[in-house]
Amino acid sequence: MSILLGAVAYDPKVVSIWEGIRAYFREQGVDLDFALFSNYERQVDELLAGHIDIAWNTPLGHVRVRRRTEGRSRSLGMRDSDRDFHAKVIVRRDAGIRRVADLEGKTLAVGSRDSTQARILPLHFLRQEGVELSRVSLLPFDTDLGKHGDTGTSELDVLRALTEGRAQAGTVGDLIWVNEQAAGRVDSSRLEVLWTTPGFDHCMFDALPALDDGKARAFQDALFAMKWDHPQHRRLLELEGLKEWLPPREEGYASLERALDEAGGW
Amino acid sequence: MSAGAVAIDGGALPLGGGLLALLRPALDALAPGGVVALRSAQPGVRQDLPSWCRVERHEYLGCERDADGRDRHLIRRGSLGVPRATDAAPPAEADPATGFAPRGARVEPGGPPYPVTIVRRAHAAPPEARALYDQAVAAQWDARALPWERVRPLPPSLERALGQIMTFLAENELSALYVPSKFVSRLHPAYAETAMFLATQLSDEARHIDVFLRRARAGGGGLGVSSVTTSRSLLALLAIEDFTEAAFLLSVLGEGTFLDLLRFVEQEAPDELTAELVRRARADEARHVHFGVAHVRHAMASDPSLAARLEAAVRRRSASMHGIDGVPAPIQDALTILAARGDDPPSVARGHEAFRALLAEMHAGRLKRLVHAGFTSDEAERISSLHTPNFM
């Protein structure tokens, strides 16, 4: 019984991640192999065509799989870091922006148009807060399209534009915002957080409804047995950006589905 | 470390503006489940702190307003990646995943295992290691301080003999530099005192090699011959892959035998400089022997099968020397001439007797050290008689 998993090669480290996970799964007696795609659209198509068993999907990829299988796809697991993700609206301290309504008339730097955390959801939530986006001047960084924001490049572009004064406000995911601050790379005398969006969930292992139960169980058993305190596992978990694999849950994707309904993007 | 609770004042520091330098150590000092109460006058922290806690897997419990209007954030320390305490004393068995972490440090779990193979205290850390290291540091000496300018040429036969002896000593000391060095990187760093002692041993050998070669050259006689017997004997030593076997063969038997050799050279030295440098080298070697005996005695005390294994190692080495009988001729002749102080036949007869007496002293010395290391007198007798004719 072999499992073919799809992942998107958004960075050279993706090869190290899946080579490592493949070796680990094989030690666990699970014959896992992987195929790398250059973009999530192709990966989703190949999953739906039955060419791969499991796709490691962004939230955008995940909700598309849900939609195209009419909610019957099987979700297998997610990272701890995928739960309760938030987006942040960061502002320059000198911009005089005290609340989200003040964004009107200002320049708002945003990430790639297929980035859930840096573009799709922060704009959706700002609209819900009553911000008239047509009165906000968007400065978009549409880098790495097809990678759904995985590279983080557009979020770093947003922070750079803010630091350099090309925008008064910008939207990024909380992960990048916190990590950049923790690493001392944010000038907090110039930038501060204005607003935090409601929470949403991020990546998911997706499979078709027809996935063999044995494969699904073998995959999940091996996945959930990875431990942060184990040297070999920890290296892989660090590369993949998590401390613990968790079971799937669907409620964290409702806001993204609404956002795509409202603004298009399905 | 306690689960407990601790309060810290973050002033107006933003999360990315220094606050973490206060918060992280406070959390680090708590066991999982412990709570930090962070007072803050920085509004942005209300939004950044929950995100940071999410990423770091701590639990953000919420924010209260203090009487003075400042925020009071409560954070419960998470349970992932909690550093584990390590013993301040050498552990009976060391974990390769603690790497170079100094003993007694708290070590984050999940570190990579190091390729160390000497991981048991009984074979790595004799209790005397620390004291012998201190002695070694205090006993270091500078070869340049010796009165080299006072060296005068000796009669040609004596000069040649001295050059040969110094050549032999330097060659053997080179092996005593190489053999321990290969075990330093295999020693678990939890037994750092042993690695540190070996570092002094290597430094001692380097100094000895230097002074022996300088003495050979100082009188104009130059170096002597390197024999196949010596070369084969030292290769058998270099080939040993077990630390305790190597310590036994090199330090207890080899360097132990060298103590008697050096005493002989000192007694028969043709000038004060030679006597002095050999005396100093012997004091260093005595420390190496002391450490080797302590190492073997400590290992034997916890491993009843070790005596037989060490005897087998001596037999294997002896087998590799089959067909070679007697001390290498160049060194035997040189020691004889040295003790004769010249080459007239009656003196050479005395020198020959002195050489024979040296062999007997070496055997007696080995027996004493072997018994001290924990062997029975029968075992000691067998092992000593199998010892290499090369002395080292």
PDB file of N, CA, C and O in Angstrom, chain B residues 114-174:
ATOM      1  N   TYR B 114      24.926  13.452  19.121  1.00  0.00           N
ATOM      2  CA  TYR B 114      26.311  13.651  18.676  1.00  0.00           C
ATOM      3  C   TYR B 114      26.986  12.300  18.450  1.00  0.00           C
ATOM      4  O   TYR B 114      26.642  11.323  19.117  1.00  0.00           O
ATOM      5  N   PRO B 115      27.952  12.268  17.532  1.00  0.00           N
ATOM      6  CA  PRO B 115      28.602  10.988  17.218  1.00  0.00           C
ATOM      7  C   PRO B 115      29.677  10.627  18.242  1.00  0.00           C
ATOM      8  O   PRO B 115      30.817  10.353  17.881  1.00  0.00           O
ATOM      9  N   VAL B 116      29.319  10.646  19.504  1.00  0.00           N
ATOM     10  CA  VAL B 116      30.272  10.268  20.548  1.00  0.00           C
ATOM     11  C   VAL B 116      30.012   8.811  20.920  1.00  0.00           C
ATOM     12  O   VAL B 116      28.874   8.360  20.923  1.00  0.00           O
ATOM     13  N   THR B 117      31.080   8.090  21.190  1.00  0.00           N
ATOM     14  CA  THR B 117      30.922   6.660  21.470  1.00  0.00           C
ATOM     15  C   THR B 117      31.353   6.301  22.888  1.00  0.00           C
ATOM     16  O   THR B 117      31.046   5.218  23.364  1.00  0.00           O
ATOM     17  N   ILE B 118      32.082   7.201  23.543  1.00  0.00           N
ATOM     18  CA  ILE B 118      32.523   6.912  24.911  1.00  0.00           C
ATOM     19  C   ILE B 118      31.532   7.610  25.830  1.00  0.00           C
ATOM     20  O   ILE B 118      31.638   8.804  26.096  1.00  0.00           O
ATOM     21  N   VAL B 119      30.511   6.856  26.246  1.00  0.00           N
ATOM     22  CA  VAL B 119      29.355   7.464  26.900  1.00  0.00           C
ATOM     23  C   VAL B 119      29.089   6.871  28.277  1.00  0.00           C
ATOM     24  O   VAL B 119      28.048   7.145  28.865  1.00  0.00           O
ATOM     25  N   ARG B 120      30.018   6.059  28.779  1.00  0.00           N
ATOM     26  CA  ARG B 120      29.800   5.481  30.107  1.00  0.00           C
ATOM     27  C   ARG B 120      30.874   5.962  31.064  1.00  0.00           C
ATOM     28  O   ARG B 120      32.067   5.885  30.771  1.00  0.00           O
ATOM     29  N   ARG B 121      30.395   6.457  32.205  1.00  0.00           N
ATOM     30  CA  ARG B 121      31.304   7.048  33.189  1.00  0.00           C
ATOM     31  C   ARG B 121      32.414   6.085  33.577  1.00  0.00           C
ATOM     32  O   ARG B 121      33.577   6.474  33.711  1.00  0.00           O
ATOM     33  N   ALA B 122      32.055   4.805  33.732  1.00  0.00           N
ATOM     34  CA  ALA B 122      33.045   3.838  34.210  1.00  0.00           C
ATOM     35  C   ALA B 122      34.246   3.776  33.270  1.00  0.00           C
ATOM     36  O   ALA B 122      35.365   3.492  33.702  1.00  0.00           O
ATOM     37  N   HIS B 123      34.008   4.051  31.978  1.00  0.00           N
ATOM     38  CA  HIS B 123      35.100   3.955  31.009  1.00  0.00           C
ATOM     39  C   HIS B 123      35.623   5.314  30.585  1.00  0.00           C
ATOM     40  O   HIS B 123      36.473   5.399  29.701  1.00  0.00           O
ATOM     41  N   ALA B 124      35.094   6.366  31.179  1.00  0.00           N
ATOM     42  CA  ALA B 124      35.446   7.691  30.660  1.00  0.00           C
ATOM     43  C   ALA B 124      35.868   8.689  31.719  1.00  0.00           C
ATOM     44  O   ALA B 124      36.548   9.655  31.395  1.00  0.00           O
ATOM     45  N   ALA B 125      35.457   8.474  32.945  1.00  0.00           N
ATOM     46  CA  ALA B 125      35.622   9.573  33.906  1.00  0.00           C
ATOM     47  C   ALA B 125      36.119   9.077  35.257  1.00  0.00           C
ATOM     48  O   ALA B 125      35.358   9.011  36.216  1.00  0.00           O
ATOM     49  N   PRO B 126      37.403   8.741  35.368  1.00  0.00           N
ATOM     50  CA  PRO B 126      37.915   8.390  36.690  1.00  0.00           C
ATOM     51  C   PRO B 126      37.787   9.592  37.613  1.00  0.00           C
ATOM     52  O   PRO B 126      37.952  10.735  37.174  1.00  0.00           O
ATOM     53  N   PRO B 127      37.451   9.346  38.870  1.00  0.00           N
ATOM     54  CA  PRO B 127      37.214  10.472  39.798  1.00  0.00           C
ATOM     55  C   PRO B 127      38.432  11.386  39.933  1.00  0.00           C
ATOM     56  O   PRO B 127      38.286  12.551  40.290  1.00  0.00           O
ATOM     57  N   GLU B 128      39.625  10.869  39.628  1.00  0.00           N
ATOM     58  CA  GLU B 128      40.842  11.668  39.782  1.00  0.00           C
ATOM     59  C   GLU B 128      41.038  12.683  38.655  1.00  0.00           C
ATOM     60  O   GLU B 128      41.974  13.491  38.693  1.00  0.00           O
ATOM     61  N   ALA B 129      40.178  12.656  37.609  1.00  0.00           N
ATOM     62  CA  ALA B 129      40.431  13.453  36.401  1.00  0.00           C
ATOM     63  C   ALA B 129      40.613  14.933  36.714  1.00  0.00           C
ATOM     64  O   ALA B 129      41.543  15.586  36.227  1.00  0.00           O
ATOM     65  N   ARG B 130      39.702  15.459  37.538  1.00  0.00           N
ATOM     66  CA  ARG B 130      39.742  16.902  37.804  1.00  0.00           C
ATOM     67  C   ARG B 130      41.051  17.302  38.500  1.00  0.00           C
ATOM     68  O   ARG B 130      41.718  18.255  38.109  1.00  0.00           O
ATOM     69  N   ALA B 131      41.425  16.545  39.542  1.00  0.00           N
ATOM     70  CA  ALA B 131      42.632  16.887  40.303  1.00  0.00           C
ATOM     71  C   ALA B 131      43.876  16.750  39.421  1.00  0.00           C
ATOM     72  O   ALA B 131      44.792  17.586  39.486  1.00  0.00           O
ATOM     73  N   LEU B 132      43.896  15.730  38.566  1.00  0.00           N
ATOM     74  CA  LEU B 132      45.066  15.545  37.706  1.00  0.00           C
ATOM     75  C   LEU B 132      45.147  16.636  36.644  1.00  0.00           C
ATOM     76  O   LEU B 132      46.238  17.057  36.252  1.00  0.00           O
ATOM     77  N   TYR B 133      43.967  17.092  36.190  1.00  0.00           N
ATOM     78  CA  TYR B 133      43.967  18.216  35.247  1.00  0.00           C
ATOM     79  C   TYR B 133      44.578  19.448  35.912  1.00  0.00           C
ATOM     80  O   TYR B 133      45.433  20.128  35.332  1.00  0.00           O
ATOM     81  N   ASP B 134      44.140  19.746  37.139  1.00  0.00           N
ATOM     82  CA  ASP B 134      44.679  20.905  37.863  1.00  0.00           C
ATOM     83  C   ASP B 134      46.196  20.782  38.040  1.00  0.00           C
ATOM     84  O   ASP B 134      46.934  21.748  37.822  1.00  0.00           O
ATOM     85  N   GLN B 135      46.633  19.589  38.416  1.00  0.00           N
ATOM     86  CA  GLN B 135      48.080  19.372  38.572  1.00  0.00           C
ATOM     87  C   GLN B 135      48.811  19.629  37.257  1.00  0.00           C
ATOM     88  O   GLN B 135      49.870  20.239  37.235  1.00  0.00           O
ATOM     89  N   ALA B 136      48.205  19.134  36.181  1.00  0.00           N
ATOM     90  CA  ALA B 136      48.859  19.261  34.871  1.00  0.00           C
ATOM     91  C   ALA B 136      48.990  20.728  34.473  1.00  0.00           C
ATOM     92  O   ALA B 136      50.026  21.156  33.959  1.00  0.00           O
ATOM     93  N   VAL B 137      47.928  21.494  34.728  1.00  0.00           N
ATOM     94  CA  VAL B 137      47.974  22.920  34.370  1.00  0.00           C
ATOM     95  C   VAL B 137      49.078  23.619  35.174  1.00  0.00           C
ATOM     96  O   VAL B 137      49.856  24.418  34.640  1.00  0.00           O
ATOM     97  N   ALA B 138      49.149  23.277  36.465  1.00  0.00           N
ATOM     98  CA  ALA B 138      50.149  23.928  37.329  1.00  0.00           C
ATOM     99  C   ALA B 138      51.568  23.510  36.957  1.00  0.00           C
ATOM    100  O   ALA B 138      52.522  24.235  37.236  1.00  0.00           O
ATOM    101  N   ALA B 139      51.714  22.357  36.308  1.00  0.00           N
ATOM    102  CA  ALA B 139      53.053  21.797  36.073  1.00  0.00           C
ATOM    103  C   ALA B 139      53.587  22.069  34.664  1.00  0.00           C
ATOM    104  O   ALA B 139      54.640  21.553  34.303  1.00  0.00           O
ATOM    105  N   GLN B 140      52.872  22.868  33.883  1.00  0.00           N
ATOM    106  CA  GLN B 140      53.357  23.144  32.530  1.00  0.00           C
ATOM    107  C   GLN B 140      54.686  23.899  32.597  1.00  0.00           C
ATOM    108  O   GLN B 140      54.900  24.715  33.490  1.00  0.00           O
ATOM    109  N   TRP B 141      55.559  23.626  31.688  1.00  0.00           N
ATOM    110  CA  TRP B 141      56.862  24.289  31.692  1.00  0.00           C
ATOM    111  C   TRP B 141      57.264  24.695  30.283  1.00  0.00           C
ATOM    112  O   TRP B 141      56.731  24.192  29.303  1.00  0.00           O
ATOM    113  N   ASP B 142      58.204  25.619  30.233  1.00  0.00           N
ATOM    114  CA  ASP B 142      58.606  26.226  28.959  1.00  0.00           C
ATOM    115  C   ASP B 142      59.994  25.715  28.580  1.00  0.00           C
ATOM    116  O   ASP B 142      60.972  25.975  29.293  1.00  0.00           O
ATOM    117  N   ALA B 143      60.059  25.002  27.480  1.00  0.00           N
ATOM    118  CA  ALA B 143      61.336  24.399  27.064  1.00  0.00           C
ATOM    119  C   ALA B 143      62.403  25.465  26.800  1.00  0.00           C
ATOM    120  O   ALA B 143      63.604  25.204  26.915  1.00  0.00           O
ATOM    121  N   ARG B 144      61.980  26.679  26.488  1.00  0.00           N
ATOM    122  CA  ARG B 144      62.960  27.735  26.171  1.00  0.00           C
ATOM    123  C   ARG B 144      63.741  28.178  27.405  1.00  0.00           C
ATOM    124  O   ARG B 144      64.779  28.804  27.291  1.00  0.00           O
ATOM    125  N   ALA B 145      63.172  27.849  28.599  1.00  0.00           N
ATOM    126  CA  ALA B 145      63.841  28.285  29.832  1.00  0.00           C
ATOM    127  C   ALA B 145      65.027  27.387  30.191  1.00  0.00           C
ATOM    128  O   ALA B 145      65.779  27.708  31.118  1.00  0.00           O
ATOM    129  N   LEU B 146      65.210  26.297  29.482  1.00  0.00           N
ATOM    130  CA  LEU B 146      66.344  25.402  29.783  1.00  0.00           C
ATOM    131  C   LEU B 146      67.641  26.014  29.228  1.00  0.00           C
ATOM    132  O   LEU B 146      67.619  26.724  28.214  1.00  0.00           O
ATOM    133  N   PRO B 147      68.768  25.716  29.858  1.00  0.00           N
ATOM    134  CA  PRO B 147      70.051  26.346  29.455  1.00  0.00           C
ATOM    135  C   PRO B 147      70.678  25.674  28.231  1.00  0.00           C
ATOM    136  O   PRO B 147      71.732  25.038  28.331  1.00  0.00           O
ATOM    137  N   TRP B 148      70.040  25.823  27.083  1.00  0.00           N
ATOM    138  CA  TRP B 148      70.512  25.170  25.855  1.00  0.00           C
ATOM    139  C   TRP B 148      71.916  25.631  25.479  1.00  0.00           C
ATOM    140  O   TRP B 148      72.688  24.883  24.875  1.00  0.00           O
ATOM    141  N   GLU B 149      72.238  26.879  25.864  1.00  0.00           N
ATOM    142  CA  GLU B 149      73.535  27.426  25.436  1.00  0.00           C
ATOM    143  C   GLU B 149      74.704  26.700  26.106  1.00  0.00           C
ATOM    144  O   GLU B 149      75.844  26.801  25.654  1.00  0.00           O
ATOM    145  N   ARG B 150      74.408  25.931  27.137  1.00  0.00           N
ATOM    146  CA  ARG B 150      75.512  25.268  27.851  1.00  0.00           C
ATOM    147  C   ARG B 150      75.854  23.899  27.258  1.00  0.00           C
ATOM    148  O   ARG B 150      76.765  23.233  27.738  1.00  0.00           O
ATOM    149  N   VAL B 151      75.116  23.486  26.256  1.00  0.00           N
ATOM    150  CA  VAL B 151      75.395  22.161  25.672  1.00  0.00           C
ATOM    151  C   VAL B 151      76.750  22.171  24.973  1.00  0.00           C
ATOM    152  O   VAL B 151      77.053  23.078  24.206  1.00  0.00           O
ATOM    153  N   ARG B 152      77.583  21.169  25.290  1.00  0.00           N
ATOM    154  CA  ARG B 152      78.892  21.018  24.626  1.00  0.00           C
ATOM    155  C   ARG B 152      78.891  19.691  23.871  1.00  0.00           C
ATOM    156  O   ARG B 152      78.277  18.727  24.334  1.00  0.00           O
ATOM    157  N   PRO B 153      79.609  19.631  22.758  1.00  0.00           N
ATOM    158  CA  PRO B 153      79.681  18.347  22.046  1.00  0.00           C
ATOM    159  C   PRO B 153      80.283  17.273  22.947  1.00  0.00           C
ATOM    160  O   PRO B 153      81.170  17.550  23.749  1.00  0.00           O
ATOM    161  N   LEU B 154      79.754  16.032  22.794  1.00  0.00           N
ATOM    162  CA  LEU B 154      80.242  14.897  23.578  1.00  0.00           C
ATOM    163  C   LEU B 154      81.212  14.111  22.709  1.00  0.00           C
ATOM    164  O   LEU B 154      81.273  14.313  21.494  1.00  0.00           O
ATOM    165  N   PRO B 155      81.946  13.184  23.307  1.00  0.00           N
ATOM    166  CA  PRO B 155      82.740  12.269  22.472  1.00  0.00           C
ATOM    167  C   PRO B 155      81.827  11.634  21.421  1.00  0.00           C
ATOM    168  O   PRO B 155      80.655  11.374  21.731  1.00  0.00           O
ATOM    169  N   PRO B 156      82.328  11.374  20.215  1.00  0.00           N
ATOM    170  CA  PRO B 156      81.451  10.972  19.101  1.00  0.00           C
ATOM    171  C   PRO B 156      80.554   9.776  19.413  1.00  0.00           C
ATOM    172  O   PRO B 156      79.361   9.805  19.073  1.00  0.00           O
ATOM    173  N   SER B 157      81.043   8.743  20.072  1.00  0.00           N
ATOM    174  CA  SER B 157      80.189   7.569  20.299  1.00  0.00           C
ATOM    175  C   SER B 157      79.044   7.924  21.242  1.00  0.00           C
ATOM    176  O   SER B 157      77.899   7.484  21.069  1.00  0.00           O
ATOM    177  N   LEU B 158      79.331   8.747  22.225  1.00  0.00           N
ATOM    178  CA  LEU B 158      78.311   9.145  23.190  1.00  0.00           C
ATOM    179  C   LEU B 158      77.298  10.100  22.535  1.00  0.00           C
ATOM    180  O   LEU B 158      76.088  10.028  22.789  1.00  0.00           O
ATOM    181  N   GLU B 159      77.814  10.977  21.707  1.00  0.00           N
ATOM    182  CA  GLU B 159      76.934  11.920  20.996  1.00  0.00           C
ATOM    183  C   GLU B 159      75.956  11.146  20.101  1.00  0.00           C
ATOM    184  O   GLU B 159      74.764  11.462  20.034  1.00  0.00           O
ATOM    185  N   ARG B 160      76.486  10.141  19.403  1.00  0.00           N
ATOM    186  CA  ARG B 160      75.632   9.316  18.535  1.00  0.00           C
ATOM    187  C   ARG B 160      74.583   8.569  19.355  1.00  0.00           C
ATOM    188  O   ARG B 160      73.424   8.484  18.985  1.00  0.00           O
ATOM    189  N   ALA B 161      75.036   8.013  20.489  1.00  0.00           N
ATOM    190  CA  ALA B 161      74.109   7.258  21.344  1.00  0.00           C
ATOM    191  C   ALA B 161      72.998   8.172  21.859  1.00  0.00           C
ATOM    192  O   ALA B 161      71.814   7.809  21.858  1.00  0.00           O
ATOM    193  N   LEU B 162      73.378   9.387  22.262  1.00  0.00           N
ATOM    194  CA  LEU B 162      72.377  10.312  22.790  1.00  0.00           C
ATOM    195  C   LEU B 162      71.389  10.709  21.686  1.00  0.00           C
ATOM    196  O   LEU B 162      70.172  10.789  21.910  1.00  0.00           O
ATOM    197  N   GLY B 163      71.917  10.935  20.468  1.00  0.00           N
ATOM    198  CA  GLY B 163      71.049  11.274  19.340  1.00  0.00           C
ATOM    199  C   GLY B 163      70.058  10.148  19.066  1.00  0.00           C
ATOM    200  O   GLY B 163      68.874  10.384  18.782  1.00  0.00           O
ATOM    201  N   GLN B 164      70.541   8.916  19.181  1.00  0.00           N
ATOM    202  CA  GLN B 164      69.661   7.756  18.966  1.00  0.00           C
ATOM    203  C   GLN B 164      68.576   7.667  20.047  1.00  0.00           C
ATOM    204  O   GLN B 164      67.410   7.417  19.755  1.00  0.00           O
ATOM    205  N   ILE B 165      69.008   7.887  21.274  1.00  0.00           N
ATOM    206  CA  ILE B 165      68.027   7.812  22.372  1.00  0.00           C
ATOM    207  C   ILE B 165      66.960   8.894  22.204  1.00  0.00           C
ATOM    208  O   ILE B 165      65.759   8.647  22.345  1.00  0.00           O
ATOM    209  N   MET B 166      67.390  10.093  21.873  1.00  0.00           N
ATOM    210  CA  MET B 166      66.433  11.195  21.711  1.00  0.00           C
ATOM    211  C   MET B 166      65.502  10.929  20.517  1.00  0.00           C
ATOM    212  O   MET B 166      64.315  11.266  20.548  1.00  0.00           O
ATOM    213  N   THR B 167      66.041  10.346  19.464  1.00  0.00           N
ATOM    214  CA  THR B 167      65.216   9.990  18.308  1.00  0.00           C
ATOM    215  C   THR B 167      64.133   8.995  18.721  1.00  0.00           C
ATOM    216  O   THR B 167      62.947   9.145  18.385  1.00  0.00           O
ATOM    217  N   PHE B 168      64.551   7.988  19.484  1.00  0.00           N
ATOM    218  CA  PHE B 168      63.613   6.960  19.945  1.00  0.00           C
ATOM    219  C   PHE B 168      62.539   7.568  20.854  1.00  0.00           C
ATOM    220  O   PHE B 168      61.348   7.275  20.721  1.00  0.00           O
ATOM    221  N   LEU B 169      62.983   8.431  21.766  1.00  0.00           N
ATOM    222  CA  LEU B 169      62.021   9.054  22.681  1.00  0.00           C
ATOM    223  C   LEU B 169      61.004   9.894  21.906  1.00  0.00           C
ATOM    224  O   LEU B 169      59.798   9.816  22.146  1.00  0.00           O
ATOM    225  N   ALA B 170      61.509  10.692  20.958  1.00  0.00           N
ATOM    226  CA  ALA B 170      60.607  11.566  20.192  1.00  0.00           C
ATOM    227  C   ALA B 170      59.612  10.741  19.377  1.00  0.00           C
ATOM    228  O   ALA B 170      58.415  11.068  19.305  1.00  0.00           O
ATOM    229  N   GLU B 171      60.093   9.673  18.781  1.00  0.00           N
ATOM    230  CA  GLU B 171      59.211   8.827  17.953  1.00  0.00           C
ATOM    231  C   GLU B 171      58.091   8.229  18.812  1.00  0.00           C
ATOM    232  O   GLU B 171      56.919   8.217  18.430  1.00  0.00           O
ATOM    233  N   ASN B 172      58.447   7.756  19.977  1.00  0.00           N
ATOM    234  CA  ASN B 172      57.442   7.160  20.859  1.00  0.00           C
ATOM    235  C   ASN B 172      56.498   8.212  21.425  1.00  0.00           C
ATOM    236  O   ASN B 172      55.299   7.964  21.583  1.00  0.00           O
ATOM    237  N   GLU B 173      57.036   9.379  21.708  1.00  0.00           N
ATOM    238  CA  GLU B 173      56.177  10.440  22.224  1.00  0.00           C
ATOM    239  C   GLU B 173      55.199  10.930  21.157  1.00  0.00           C
ATOM    240  O   GLU B 173      54.087  11.353  21.473  1.00  0.00           O
ATOM    241  N   LEU B 174      55.609  10.859  19.906  1.00  0.00           N
ATOM    242  CA  LEU B 174      54.654  11.194  18.834  1.00  0.00           C
ATOM    243  C   LEU B 174      53.457  10.249  18.878  1.00  0.00           C
ATOM    244  O   LEU B 174      52.310  10.662  18.712  1.00  0.00           O
TER     245      LEU B 174
END
